[in-house]
XYZ file of C-alpha atoms in Angstrom:
690
model
C -33.686 -24.987 6.690
C -33.076 -26.125 10.148
C -32.057 -29.560 9.445
C -28.724 -27.489 6.985
C -28.166 -25.728 10.633
C -28.410 -29.263 13.213
C -26.032 -31.003 10.151
C -23.728 -28.571 9.931
C -21.033 -30.213 11.353
C -20.635 -32.389 9.007
C -18.967 -29.999 7.723
C -15.940 -29.883 9.148
C -16.506 -33.744 9.158
C -16.707 -34.840 6.038
C -13.220 -34.230 4.795
C -11.589 -35.344 8.265
C -13.813 -38.442 7.348
C -12.001 -38.532 4.049
C -8.400 -38.401 5.330
C -8.685 -40.706 7.603
C -10.111 -43.664 5.514
C -8.283 -43.091 2.897
C -5.088 -42.925 5.829
C -5.768 -46.578 6.715
C -6.042 -47.552 3.868
C -2.305 -46.284 3.741
C -1.330 -47.016 7.172
C -3.043 -51.233 6.728
C -3.479 -51.652 2.494
C -0.119 -48.946 1.138
C -0.383 -50.983 -1.895
C -3.834 -51.463 -2.812
C -4.460 -48.186 -1.694
C -2.161 -46.610 -3.976
C -3.073 -48.590 -6.870
C -6.680 -47.050 -6.340
C -5.473 -44.056 -6.883
C -8.238 -42.337 -9.082
C -11.188 -44.548 -6.864
C -9.244 -42.098 -3.618
C -9.057 -39.432 -5.195
C -12.695 -38.996 -6.554
C -13.934 -40.517 -3.600
C -12.026 -37.358 -1.159
C -12.591 -34.700 -4.042
C -16.434 -36.144 -3.893
C -17.063 -35.790 0.039
C -15.123 -31.873 -0.285
C -17.028 -30.574 -2.574
C -21.271 -31.671 -0.313
C -18.791 -29.945 2.352
C -18.798 -27.359 -0.154
C -22.821 -27.351 -1.124
C -23.548 -27.715 2.826
C -21.767 -24.292 3.740
C -23.006 -22.566 0.105
C -26.358 -23.450 1.812
C -26.296 -22.246 4.786
C -24.816 -18.912 3.612
C -27.586 -18.190 1.511
C -29.752 -19.189 4.239
C -27.267 -17.083 6.362
C -27.577 -14.236 3.804
C -31.271 -13.953 4.058
C -31.706 -13.302 6.874
C -31.363 -16.337 9.655
C -30.589 -15.184 13.150
C -26.737 -17.592 13.789
C -27.010 -21.037 15.042
C -25.263 -22.981 18.496
C -24.825 -26.069 19.355
C -22.799 -27.065 22.291
C -22.369 -29.932 25.071
C -20.338 -29.919 28.092
C -17.228 -31.454 27.086
C -15.927 -30.960 31.096
C -16.365 -29.753 34.286
C -14.635 -29.441 37.517
C -16.142 -27.255 40.323
C -17.408 -24.340 38.619
C -15.223 -24.869 35.719
C -17.281 -25.828 32.815
C -15.809 -26.615 29.697
C -18.264 -26.267 26.193
C -17.268 -27.750 22.940
C -19.356 -27.308 19.928
C -20.004 -25.380 16.740
C -21.407 -22.085 15.950
C -23.155 -20.701 12.521
C -22.932 -16.491 11.910
C -22.110 -14.414 9.231
C -18.508 -14.799 9.559
C -19.040 -18.438 9.461
C -20.303 -18.952 6.928
C -18.596 -16.670 4.630
C -15.533 -18.960 5.433
C -16.331 -22.015 5.015
C -17.656 -21.112 1.320
C -14.164 -19.501 0.657
C -12.489 -22.516 2.226
C -14.188 -25.271 0.695
C -14.456 -23.773 -2.891
C -10.520 -22.885 -2.328
C -10.215 -26.246 -1.931
C -12.364 -28.232 -3.639
C -10.614 -26.179 -6.751
C -7.153 -27.358 -5.405
C -8.188 -31.039 -4.997
C -9.579 -30.935 -8.799
C -6.992 -29.238 -9.925
C -3.949 -31.521 -7.710
C -5.704 -35.380 -10.381
C -3.275 -33.050 -12.463
C -0.252 -31.628 -11.541
C 0.483 -34.862 -8.896
C -0.441 -37.317 -11.726
C 2.979 -39.042 -11.370
C 3.533 -38.289 -7.797
C 4.134 -42.263 -7.149
C 2.845 -40.127 -3.735
C -0.109 -39.022 -5.328
C -3.035 -40.615 -2.245
C -1.101 -39.582 0.048
C -0.791 -36.129 -1.075
C -4.931 -35.942 -1.279
C -5.252 -37.657 2.496
C -2.687 -34.640 3.586
C -5.739 -31.866 1.776
C -7.533 -33.598 3.032
C -7.076 -33.693 6.600
C -5.738 -30.057 6.081
C -8.662 -28.187 4.935
C -11.079 -30.651 7.786
C -8.599 -28.895 10.276
C -9.053 -25.460 9.393
C -13.236 -26.283 8.634
C -12.955 -26.919 12.154
C -10.719 -23.588 13.179
C -13.749 -21.335 11.232
C -16.939 -23.565 12.832
C -15.238 -23.248 16.551
C -17.574 -21.364 18.911
C -14.673 -20.639 21.921
C -10.683 -19.724 22.303
C -10.291 -23.418 23.569
C -11.708 -24.748 20.339
C -9.821 -22.638 18.498
C -6.442 -22.868 20.333
C -6.899 -26.855 19.162
C -7.962 -25.853 15.428
C -5.057 -24.217 15.278
C -2.533 -26.697 15.726
C -3.888 -28.951 13.471
C -3.762 -26.757 10.919
C 0.071 -26.146 11.671
C 1.203 -29.767 12.195
C -0.917 -30.086 8.433
C 1.377 -27.433 7.581
C 4.334 -29.162 8.148
C 3.476 -31.692 6.778
C 2.522 -31.024 3.106
C 5.124 -27.651 3.041
C 6.970 -31.294 3.398
C 5.149 -33.132 2.210
C 8.531 -34.027 -0.159
C 10.988 -34.668 2.368
C 13.607 -36.432 0.993
C 14.411 -33.107 -0.449
C 16.506 -31.194 1.943
C 15.258 -27.542 1.353
C 11.970 -28.964 1.756
C 12.788 -30.700 5.104
C 14.124 -27.257 5.764
C 11.375 -25.190 4.920
C 9.014 -27.466 7.055
C 11.084 -27.605 10.147
C 11.039 -24.297 10.151
C 8.102 -22.920 9.908
C 7.227 -25.580 12.242
C 8.581 -23.948 15.170
C 8.236 -19.864 13.284
C 4.839 -20.963 14.449
C 5.665 -22.426 17.762
C 7.197 -18.994 18.738
C 3.769 -16.970 17.972
C 1.080 -19.981 18.956
C 3.173 -19.401 22.348
C 2.773 -16.444 22.373
C -1.656 -17.085 21.563
C -1.731 -20.054 24.698
C -0.278 -16.833 26.620
C -2.502 -14.285 25.696
C -5.959 -17.124 26.252
C -4.526 -18.211 29.464
C -4.370 -15.326 30.451
C -8.059 -13.632 29.507
C -9.452 -16.771 30.993
C -8.027 -15.315 33.871
C -9.134 -12.122 34.089
C -12.115 -12.829 32.387
C -13.562 -16.512 33.162
C -14.805 -17.181 29.447
C -13.645 -18.291 26.899
C -16.537 -17.195 24.683
C -15.619 -14.834 22.107
C -17.712 -12.205 22.587
C -18.070 -11.942 26.485
C -14.055 -11.812 26.160
C -14.894 -8.703 24.376
C -17.268 -7.361 26.934
C -15.660 -8.313 30.649
C -12.771 -6.810 29.744
C -13.943 -3.368 28.852
C -15.652 -3.532 31.990
C -13.016 -4.889 33.911
C -10.955 -1.689 32.593
C -13.196 1.466 33.331
C -13.882 -0.890 36.689
C -10.529 -0.524 37.337
C -10.095 -4.476 37.962
C -7.629 -4.361 34.884
C -4.878 -1.975 34.371
C -5.175 -0.472 30.882
C -1.692 -1.701 30.015
C -2.158 -5.211 31.470
C -4.842 -5.680 28.958
C -3.119 -4.516 26.118
C -0.224 -7.070 26.675
C -3.301 -9.709 26.559
C -4.450 -8.651 23.279
C -0.553 -7.957 21.724
C -0.208 -11.924 23.249
C -2.891 -13.470 21.483
C -1.933 -11.168 18.102
C 1.301 -13.286 17.996
C -1.063 -16.130 16.830
C -1.965 -14.167 13.696
C 1.460 -12.719 13.763
C 3.074 -16.088 12.593
C 0.305 -17.658 11.498
C -0.595 -14.764 8.461
C 3.577 -14.210 8.371
C 3.164 -10.421 10.105
C 7.006 -9.334 10.572
C 8.672 -10.285 12.922
C 7.476 -14.093 12.085
C 6.487 -14.088 8.128
C 10.211 -15.707 6.959
C 9.219 -19.112 7.128
C 6.263 -18.244 4.518
C 8.682 -17.650 1.428
C 9.512 -21.340 2.474
C 6.689 -22.607 1.898
C 7.412 -22.937 -1.190
C 8.908 -26.086 -1.135
C 5.694 -27.329 -1.574
C 3.478 -28.844 -3.855
C 1.806 -26.077 -5.702
C -1.656 -27.022 -4.818
C -0.665 -26.530 -0.690
C 1.586 -23.887 -1.489
C -2.352 -22.571 -3.224
C -4.551 -23.528 -0.283
C -2.732 -22.065 2.242
C -2.441 -18.708 0.718
C -6.079 -18.576 -0.164
C -7.300 -20.287 2.378
C -6.431 -22.297 5.430
C -3.251 -20.943 6.585
C -2.763 -17.401 6.238
C -6.254 -16.646 6.168
C -6.672 -17.728 10.473
C -4.640 -14.982 11.530
C -6.917 -13.185 10.224
C -10.622 -14.771 11.276
C -8.692 -14.811 14.544
C -8.211 -11.369 15.211
C -11.741 -10.924 13.403
C -13.486 -13.199 15.734
C -11.666 -11.486 18.620
C -12.820 -8.558 16.844
C -14.682 -6.963 20.344
C -11.574 -7.077 22.011
C -9.307 -5.602 19.883
C -11.676 -2.442 19.287
C -11.601 -1.572 22.628
C -7.676 -1.380 23.695
C -6.193 0.946 21.404
C -2.803 0.647 21.784
C -3.457 -2.809 20.520
C -5.459 -1.469 17.653
C -2.701 1.112 16.933
C 0.024 -2.130 16.680
C -2.158 -4.155 14.426
C -2.189 -1.826 12.108
C 1.689 -0.722 11.952
C 2.581 -4.272 12.016
C 0.540 -4.301 9.126
C 1.492 -2.262 7.028
C 4.697 -2.141 7.566
C 4.579 -5.707 5.865
C 2.827 -5.165 2.729
C 5.278 -2.449 2.650
C 7.925 -5.617 3.844
C 6.389 -8.061 1.501
C 6.248 -5.876 -1.175
C 10.036 -4.538 -1.754
C 11.783 -8.284 -1.861
C 9.025 -9.133 -3.846
C 9.911 -7.413 -7.054
C 13.873 -8.519 -7.276
C 12.854 -11.924 -6.277
C 13.060 -14.313 -9.734
C 11.682 -17.698 -8.687
C 7.888 -17.362 -10.043
C 6.431 -19.377 -7.021
C 8.410 -16.763 -4.373
C 7.146 -13.436 -5.709
C 4.125 -14.355 -5.158
C 5.248 -15.758 -1.722
C 5.531 -12.587 -0.636
C 2.969 -11.088 -2.587
C 0.092 -12.631 -0.225
C 2.689 -10.955 2.715
C 1.861 -8.033 1.807
C -1.684 -8.464 0.876
C -1.779 -9.683 4.170
C -0.735 -6.782 5.847
C -2.890 -4.705 3.569
C -5.252 -7.138 5.501
C -4.791 -6.357 9.182
C -3.595 -3.528 8.085
C -7.570 -2.873 7.628
C -8.557 -4.898 11.045
C -5.875 -1.935 12.851
C -7.882 0.703 11.867
C -11.334 -0.758 12.470
C -13.005 -0.804 8.585
C -13.582 -4.499 9.772
C -15.551 -5.089 6.842
C -12.597 -4.196 4.559
C -10.467 -6.876 5.614
C -12.444 -9.195 5.314
C -13.187 -8.107 2.175
C -10.320 -8.663 0.563
C -9.452 -11.868 2.517
C -12.199 -12.839 0.220
C -11.366 -11.239 -2.578
C -7.538 -12.435 -1.549
C -8.940 -16.141 -1.476
C -9.933 -16.280 -5.352
C -7.240 -14.598 -7.145
C -4.360 -15.359 -5.178
C -6.207 -19.619 -5.716
C -6.120 -19.038 -9.651
C -2.102 -16.849 -9.714
C -1.017 -19.708 -7.984
C -2.828 -22.956 -9.600
C -1.270 -20.702 -12.448
C 1.832 -20.774 -11.193
C 2.412 -24.835 -10.912
C 0.974 -25.015 -14.616
C 4.147 -23.028 -15.573
C 5.901 -24.743 -13.417
C 4.312 -27.758 -15.605
C 4.673 -27.407 -18.839
C 8.699 -26.282 -17.927
C 8.961 -29.438 -16.796
C 9.759 -31.039 -20.183
C 12.037 -28.535 -21.452
C 14.212 -27.625 -18.084
C 13.889 -30.549 -16.082
C 12.244 -30.634 -12.397
C 14.792 -29.455 -10.413
C 12.709 -26.201 -9.075
C 15.978 -23.703 -8.976
C 15.403 -24.569 -13.035
C 11.397 -24.685 -13.834
C 10.210 -21.413 -11.818
C 13.121 -19.215 -12.525
C 10.876 -16.940 -14.074
C 14.764 -16.105 -16.288
C 14.120 -19.385 -18.194
C 10.401 -18.102 -19.327
C 8.982 -15.766 -21.540
C 6.885 -16.021 -24.450
C 4.162 -18.886 -22.542
C 1.076 -16.524 -23.909
C 1.475 -18.652 -27.258
C 1.969 -21.967 -25.317
C -0.049 -21.721 -22.878
C -2.885 -18.832 -23.860
C -5.606 -20.619 -21.083
C -2.325 -20.002 -18.334
C -1.585 -16.269 -19.521
C -4.967 -15.292 -20.056
C -5.902 -16.358 -16.016
C -2.765 -15.275 -14.794
C -3.515 -11.733 -16.173
C -6.805 -12.024 -14.753
C -5.030 -12.939 -11.358
C -2.342 -9.852 -11.618
C -4.998 -6.505 -12.418
C -7.135 -7.917 -10.138
C -3.886 -7.646 -7.465
C -2.779 -4.753 -8.873
C -5.991 -2.615 -8.499
C -6.871 -1.947 -11.913
C -10.853 -1.803 -12.007
C -13.455 -3.186 -12.550
C -11.499 -6.327 -10.393
C -11.491 -7.728 -7.708
C -8.951 -6.385 -5.895
C -9.702 -3.158 -6.154
C -12.358 -2.530 -4.336
C -11.624 -4.076 -1.683
C -8.186 -2.491 -1.877
C -9.445 0.917 -2.213
C -12.556 0.644 1.047
C -9.273 -0.406 3.224
C -7.302 2.511 1.589
C -10.079 4.830 2.328
C -11.092 3.547 5.572
C -7.054 3.568 6.702
C -6.305 7.411 5.475
C -9.778 8.361 7.032
C -7.722 7.446 10.673
C -4.239 7.647 9.808
C -3.284 9.086 6.319
C 0.502 8.324 7.168
C -0.699 4.255 7.130
C -2.196 5.054 3.445
C 0.696 6.649 2.095
C 2.675 3.602 3.109
C -0.057 1.714 1.372
C -0.393 3.723 -1.379
C 3.350 2.763 -1.865
C 2.939 -0.627 -1.575
C 0.122 0.148 -3.975
C 2.170 0.650 -7.013
C 4.485 -1.541 -6.174
C 1.830 -4.080 -5.568
C 1.483 -3.491 -9.937
C 5.283 -2.765 -10.344
C 6.192 -6.599 -10.138
C 3.445 -8.415 -10.404
C 3.426 -7.200 -14.122
C 6.745 -8.238 -13.852
C 6.418 -11.566 -12.809
C 3.861 -11.414 -15.971
C 5.933 -9.756 -18.639
C 8.854 -11.760 -17.487
C 6.252 -14.922 -17.493
C 4.379 -14.788 -20.398
C 5.433 -12.420 -23.095
C 8.123 -11.539 -25.050
C 10.708 -14.239 -26.772
C 11.155 -18.271 -25.089
C 14.452 -18.251 -23.345
C 13.421 -22.052 -21.344
C 17.000 -22.917 -24.589
C 19.646 -20.090 -23.484
C 23.004 -22.027 -22.558
C 23.530 -18.191 -20.385
C 20.759 -18.307 -18.790
C 21.019 -21.585 -17.086
C 24.448 -21.463 -16.873
C 23.903 -18.440 -14.460
C 21.346 -19.926 -12.772
C 23.294 -22.729 -12.136
C 26.327 -20.237 -11.200
C 24.103 -18.793 -9.079
C 23.186 -22.617 -7.675
C 25.933 -23.295 -6.152
C 27.052 -20.088 -5.671
C 24.005 -21.156 -2.780
C 25.637 -24.069 -1.481
C 28.856 -22.901 -0.901
C 27.786 -20.554 0.510
C 25.722 -21.886 2.842
C 26.564 -21.118 6.832
C 24.982 -25.413 7.559
C 21.977 -26.872 7.777
C 19.663 -25.229 10.109
C 16.300 -24.532 9.116
C 16.557 -20.715 9.571
C 19.436 -20.956 7.077
C 18.592 -18.081 4.430
C 20.839 -18.788 1.324
C 18.596 -23.287 1.022
C 15.135 -20.139 0.364
C 15.293 -23.180 -3.194
C 18.282 -25.057 -3.725
C 16.924 -29.135 -3.181
C 19.592 -31.275 -2.904
C 21.918 -30.897 -5.427
C 22.638 -34.649 -6.221
C 18.744 -34.910 -5.735
C 17.916 -32.342 -8.345
C 21.261 -32.232 -11.184
C 20.135 -35.698 -11.354
C 17.603 -34.859 -13.221
C 18.369 -31.950 -14.898
C 20.807 -33.670 -17.183
C 18.587 -36.077 -18.215
C 14.335 -34.038 -18.528
C 15.783 -31.525 -19.861
C 15.329 -32.391 -23.876
C 11.759 -34.278 -23.428
C 10.425 -31.212 -25.613
C 11.511 -28.175 -26.998
C 9.052 -25.891 -25.896
C 5.982 -25.719 -23.150
C 3.025 -27.247 -23.184
C -0.778 -26.046 -22.170
C -1.683 -27.791 -19.178
C -4.250 -30.701 -18.690
C -8.078 -29.842 -18.274
C -7.987 -30.156 -14.976
C -5.431 -28.012 -14.413
C -6.493 -25.559 -16.116
C -10.356 -25.528 -15.356
C -9.508 -24.868 -12.111
C -8.614 -21.685 -13.361
C -10.719 -21.210 -15.555
C -13.478 -21.453 -12.794
C -11.249 -18.835 -10.234
C -10.941 -16.673 -13.327
C -14.688 -15.639 -12.642
C -15.111 -14.136 -9.563
C -11.464 -12.219 -9.273
C -12.970 -10.099 -12.204
C -17.014 -10.690 -10.799
C -16.926 -11.278 -7.361
C -15.722 -7.839 -6.283
C -18.702 -6.088 -7.993
C -20.657 -7.203 -4.027
C -18.427 -4.714 -2.043
C -18.768 -1.540 -4.211
C -19.771 2.236 -2.479
C -22.497 2.136 -4.524
C -24.040 -1.344 -3.634
C -21.875 -2.721 -0.578
C -24.292 -4.871 -0.285
C -20.838 -6.856 2.086
C -20.431 -4.890 3.853
C -24.228 -5.032 4.994
C -24.071 -8.921 5.434
C -20.313 -8.477 6.983
C -19.641 -6.246 9.935
C -18.308 -5.710 12.832
C -20.290 -7.078 16.203
C -22.522 -4.769 18.219
C -22.571 -2.664 14.473
C -26.181 -1.700 12.486
C -24.724 -0.691 8.300
C -27.270 -0.289 6.291
C -26.880 -0.099 2.061
C -25.789 2.665 0.949
C -28.447 5.466 -0.375
C -25.860 7.586 -1.976
C -22.004 7.929 -2.448
C -19.897 10.757 -2.331
C -18.006 10.237 -5.349
C -15.678 13.248 -5.789
C -14.537 11.846 -2.440
C -14.452 7.446 -3.942
C -12.333 9.193 -7.563
C -10.040 10.992 -5.379
C -9.680 7.861 -3.665
C -9.742 5.412 -5.909
C -8.356 7.462 -8.628
C -4.959 7.553 -6.739
C -4.298 4.140 -6.294
C -4.395 3.565 -9.714
C -2.984 6.571 -11.012
C -0.116 4.281 -9.261
C -1.177 1.547 -9.883
C -0.819 2.411 -13.319
C 3.013 4.427 -12.786
C 3.161 0.689 -11.494
C 2.480 -1.182 -14.691
C 4.030 1.810 -17.190
C 7.898 0.528 -15.033
C 7.264 -2.986 -15.857
C 5.771 -2.327 -19.634
C 9.302 -0.092 -19.904
C 11.931 -2.381 -17.882
C 10.516 -6.402 -18.982
C 8.305 -5.890 -21.812
C 9.755 -2.657 -24.507
C 13.309 -3.364 -23.008
C 13.585 0.712 -23.124
C 14.770 0.239 -19.169
C 17.461 -1.580 -18.306
C 16.635 -2.623 -14.817
C 20.495 -4.563 -14.394
C 21.713 -1.221 -14.865
C 19.470 0.156 -11.905
C 19.912 -1.976 -9.803
C 23.410 -1.862 -10.685
C 23.274 2.302 -9.722
C 21.833 1.498 -6.155
C 23.260 -1.044 -5.954
C 23.022 -0.867 -1.107
C 19.161 -0.953 -1.785
C 19.665 -3.427 -4.837
C 21.333 -6.218 -2.136
C 18.419 -5.013 1.104
C 15.817 -6.434 -1.109
C 17.229 -8.851 -2.780
C 18.529 -10.430 0.659
C 15.086 -10.295 2.336
C 16.167 -7.431 4.308
C 18.900 -9.513 6.255
C 16.256 -10.966 7.926
C 16.649 -14.217 7.255
C 20.846 -13.898 7.788
C 19.712 -11.612 11.572
C 17.620 -14.699 12.662
C 19.977 -17.446 11.131
C 23.118 -15.444 13.338
C 20.647 -14.462 17.142
C 18.856 -18.566 16.614
C 20.424 -20.376 14.969
C 23.636 -20.408 15.608
C 23.766 -18.775 19.639
C 21.372 -21.371 20.170
C 23.609 -23.996 18.718
C 26.093 -22.789 20.660
C 23.951 -22.463 23.815
C 23.261 -26.235 22.887
C 27.657 -26.439 22.641
C 28.199 -25.184 26.166
C 25.081 -27.337 27.924
C 27.418 -30.429 26.096
C 30.025 -29.584 27.999
C 28.752 -28.920 31.097
C 26.766 -31.628 30.673
C 29.906 -34.215 29.726
C 32.467 -31.706 33.261
C 29.458 -31.301 35.624
C 27.454 -33.639 35.508
C 28.553 -36.728 33.436
C 31.587 -35.967 36.415
C 29.490 -35.963 39.672
C 27.929 -38.818 38.233
C 31.050 -40.186 37.549
C 32.231 -39.826 40.789
C 28.894 -40.927 42.875
C 29.838 -44.509 40.797
C 33.305 -44.755 42.296
C 32.816 -44.219 46.191
C 29.500 -46.712 45.204
C 32.133 -48.909 44.393
C 35.130 -47.617 47.041
C 32.243 -48.289 49.924
C 31.542 -51.622 48.621
C 35.107 -52.417 48.276
C 35.787 -51.291 51.521
C 32.805 -52.723 53.481
C 32.633 -56.176 52.031
C 35.517 -57.804 53.820
C 33.041 -56.067 57.146
C 30.681 -59.077 55.846
C 30.775 -61.847 58.473
C 27.085 -62.255 59.142
C 26.874 -61.829 62.321
C 23.543 -59.965 64.392
C 26.073 -58.963 66.864
C 29.236 -57.135 65.272
C 26.563 -55.452 62.274
C 23.875 -53.977 65.810
C 27.441 -53.123 67.132
C 27.824 -51.072 63.857
C 24.450 -50.034 63.904
C 24.959 -48.526 67.482
C 28.579 -46.840 66.925
C 26.776 -45.143 63.698
C 24.206 -43.187 65.573
C 26.558 -42.584 68.333
C 28.227 -40.222 65.893
C 25.796 -39.081 64.720
C 24.638 -37.715 68.228
C 27.840 -36.924 69.363
C 28.576 -34.998 65.947
C 25.060 -32.797 66.689
C 26.075 -32.586 69.770
C 29.170 -30.142 69.110
C 27.276 -28.085 66.202
């Protein structure tokens, strides 16, 4: 078994190897490599599968009591400074490796069907493999420096994948927005890392936590400065895990192909932030101010994402805001000290959210034959309805994911969300109330999404619905405030000419949608199993998950008896609010007993607040995009009028001086000596006067 640990470095290296070989092939032999598309995809999927098998072996070994394993080598040294690099395998690492590799493997299998007709099929696989490798490298990192290196690689890969269809303006803007927003958080993280090294002289996670507490207790470091360093580090997860106020990039990331949406939202980029909080938990838990900031940030983000999701008509953007909301739950759980609960929800969410996103991709794939390839039509739920009849497997798996995220027992999401809410109530009832209300809103918008997509009559052929969507599309384009990447009006708008051309010619291919091919439905069916059952490893009656994954320094034993009344009260309250949300969604979007349009008309301010995403994107556009442009114009004026003026004046003086001095050039050394003497004499006299 020890040999497995010695070769654990292969887990991130294998996907990297696949990306490098295929990438070099695309650069050197582009046409030949693209012709061998199936060979390349099988090669990359096989390497990811090998990494998955090795990850399961490590998890099995860790579960059976193998000690954490660390392999290090000296990477750089200067005087007393020594920087080591390597990899570490502990309980948290083993769990994350399994989550990332399983989701990545299934997404890659799914991609074969979803991207079958895309000319950049091979390039997409290379990007997926590189993205997976970057996340796996981050997971096995033993110190903050190595984490930061892979942290940036994950950000770079997300930029490439979100902007994969870079010829579409909306995609190009979205990847820029993701890049810029994440740089803000990454800069804070970098400052935090440097500050922590300055104060603790270490990059090691555990050492940083211990020394920071010692310094604060001894008075060597003020509590305020320690809190500031912790919050700076937290800015990294705020951006990566799309927490308020750096959440604005995540919905726009839907402009990328659906497989990458599933990978980003389930197991890679957004999970990286929660993972870093878990790694740095020994530092955070010793700083109450930082823990409060984390908890309230997570709670507000959860509520914010849920309230925006209720008015989304784009199926992918609805799921994007649900991801933002669920990440808020995880961060809130970490903030109240519920380490195991936060990671438990990370695991359950990874599987059901991957399934939901892949299910949405299956729906889009089926709809494109009816409405065309313009995402404004193919992703709008107002053109769906009744798809359960045409896409039964997709509908079944989507329902499983909907029940899981809504917190209905015995589905996985119930156990993890209930544990977070229970832990939160014990620490801060106000935070619990926010999380509890969010649970009800979550159930409402998720079943709104399910009913609008899969139940009722098919609306894809209704010209009135198409005209409404087309009008909204044109209005959005007309309200556009400029080409900036932070423009909130350009969330779903690809270049109109690019999309409209397809719409006119493609939407008559078929009258009704069709079920997706096996390569797309098989991953959905596989993901449905953990979405239903994996929560059973963390029930209050036998919490094997908490026994395996717990905060450093804690000793947790398997619970013998459960406080049944407490469990029934807490669990019953979360299920109760979820059932209320489901009932309302049913009355509105299934039975038609309540008219949602009429409700929106009665509370237009709240409706517009949700529809316009709390106007946060608009505010950022005014403050940062337009503000930076005004600043750039002012700098340009200074450059043109002042800097260029000085340069031009210098050139003019040089020209005139040269023209004047050329008449003194007679070739006599005595004359030159006389000029030098006169200059020195003048300098002496000037110095004496002054």
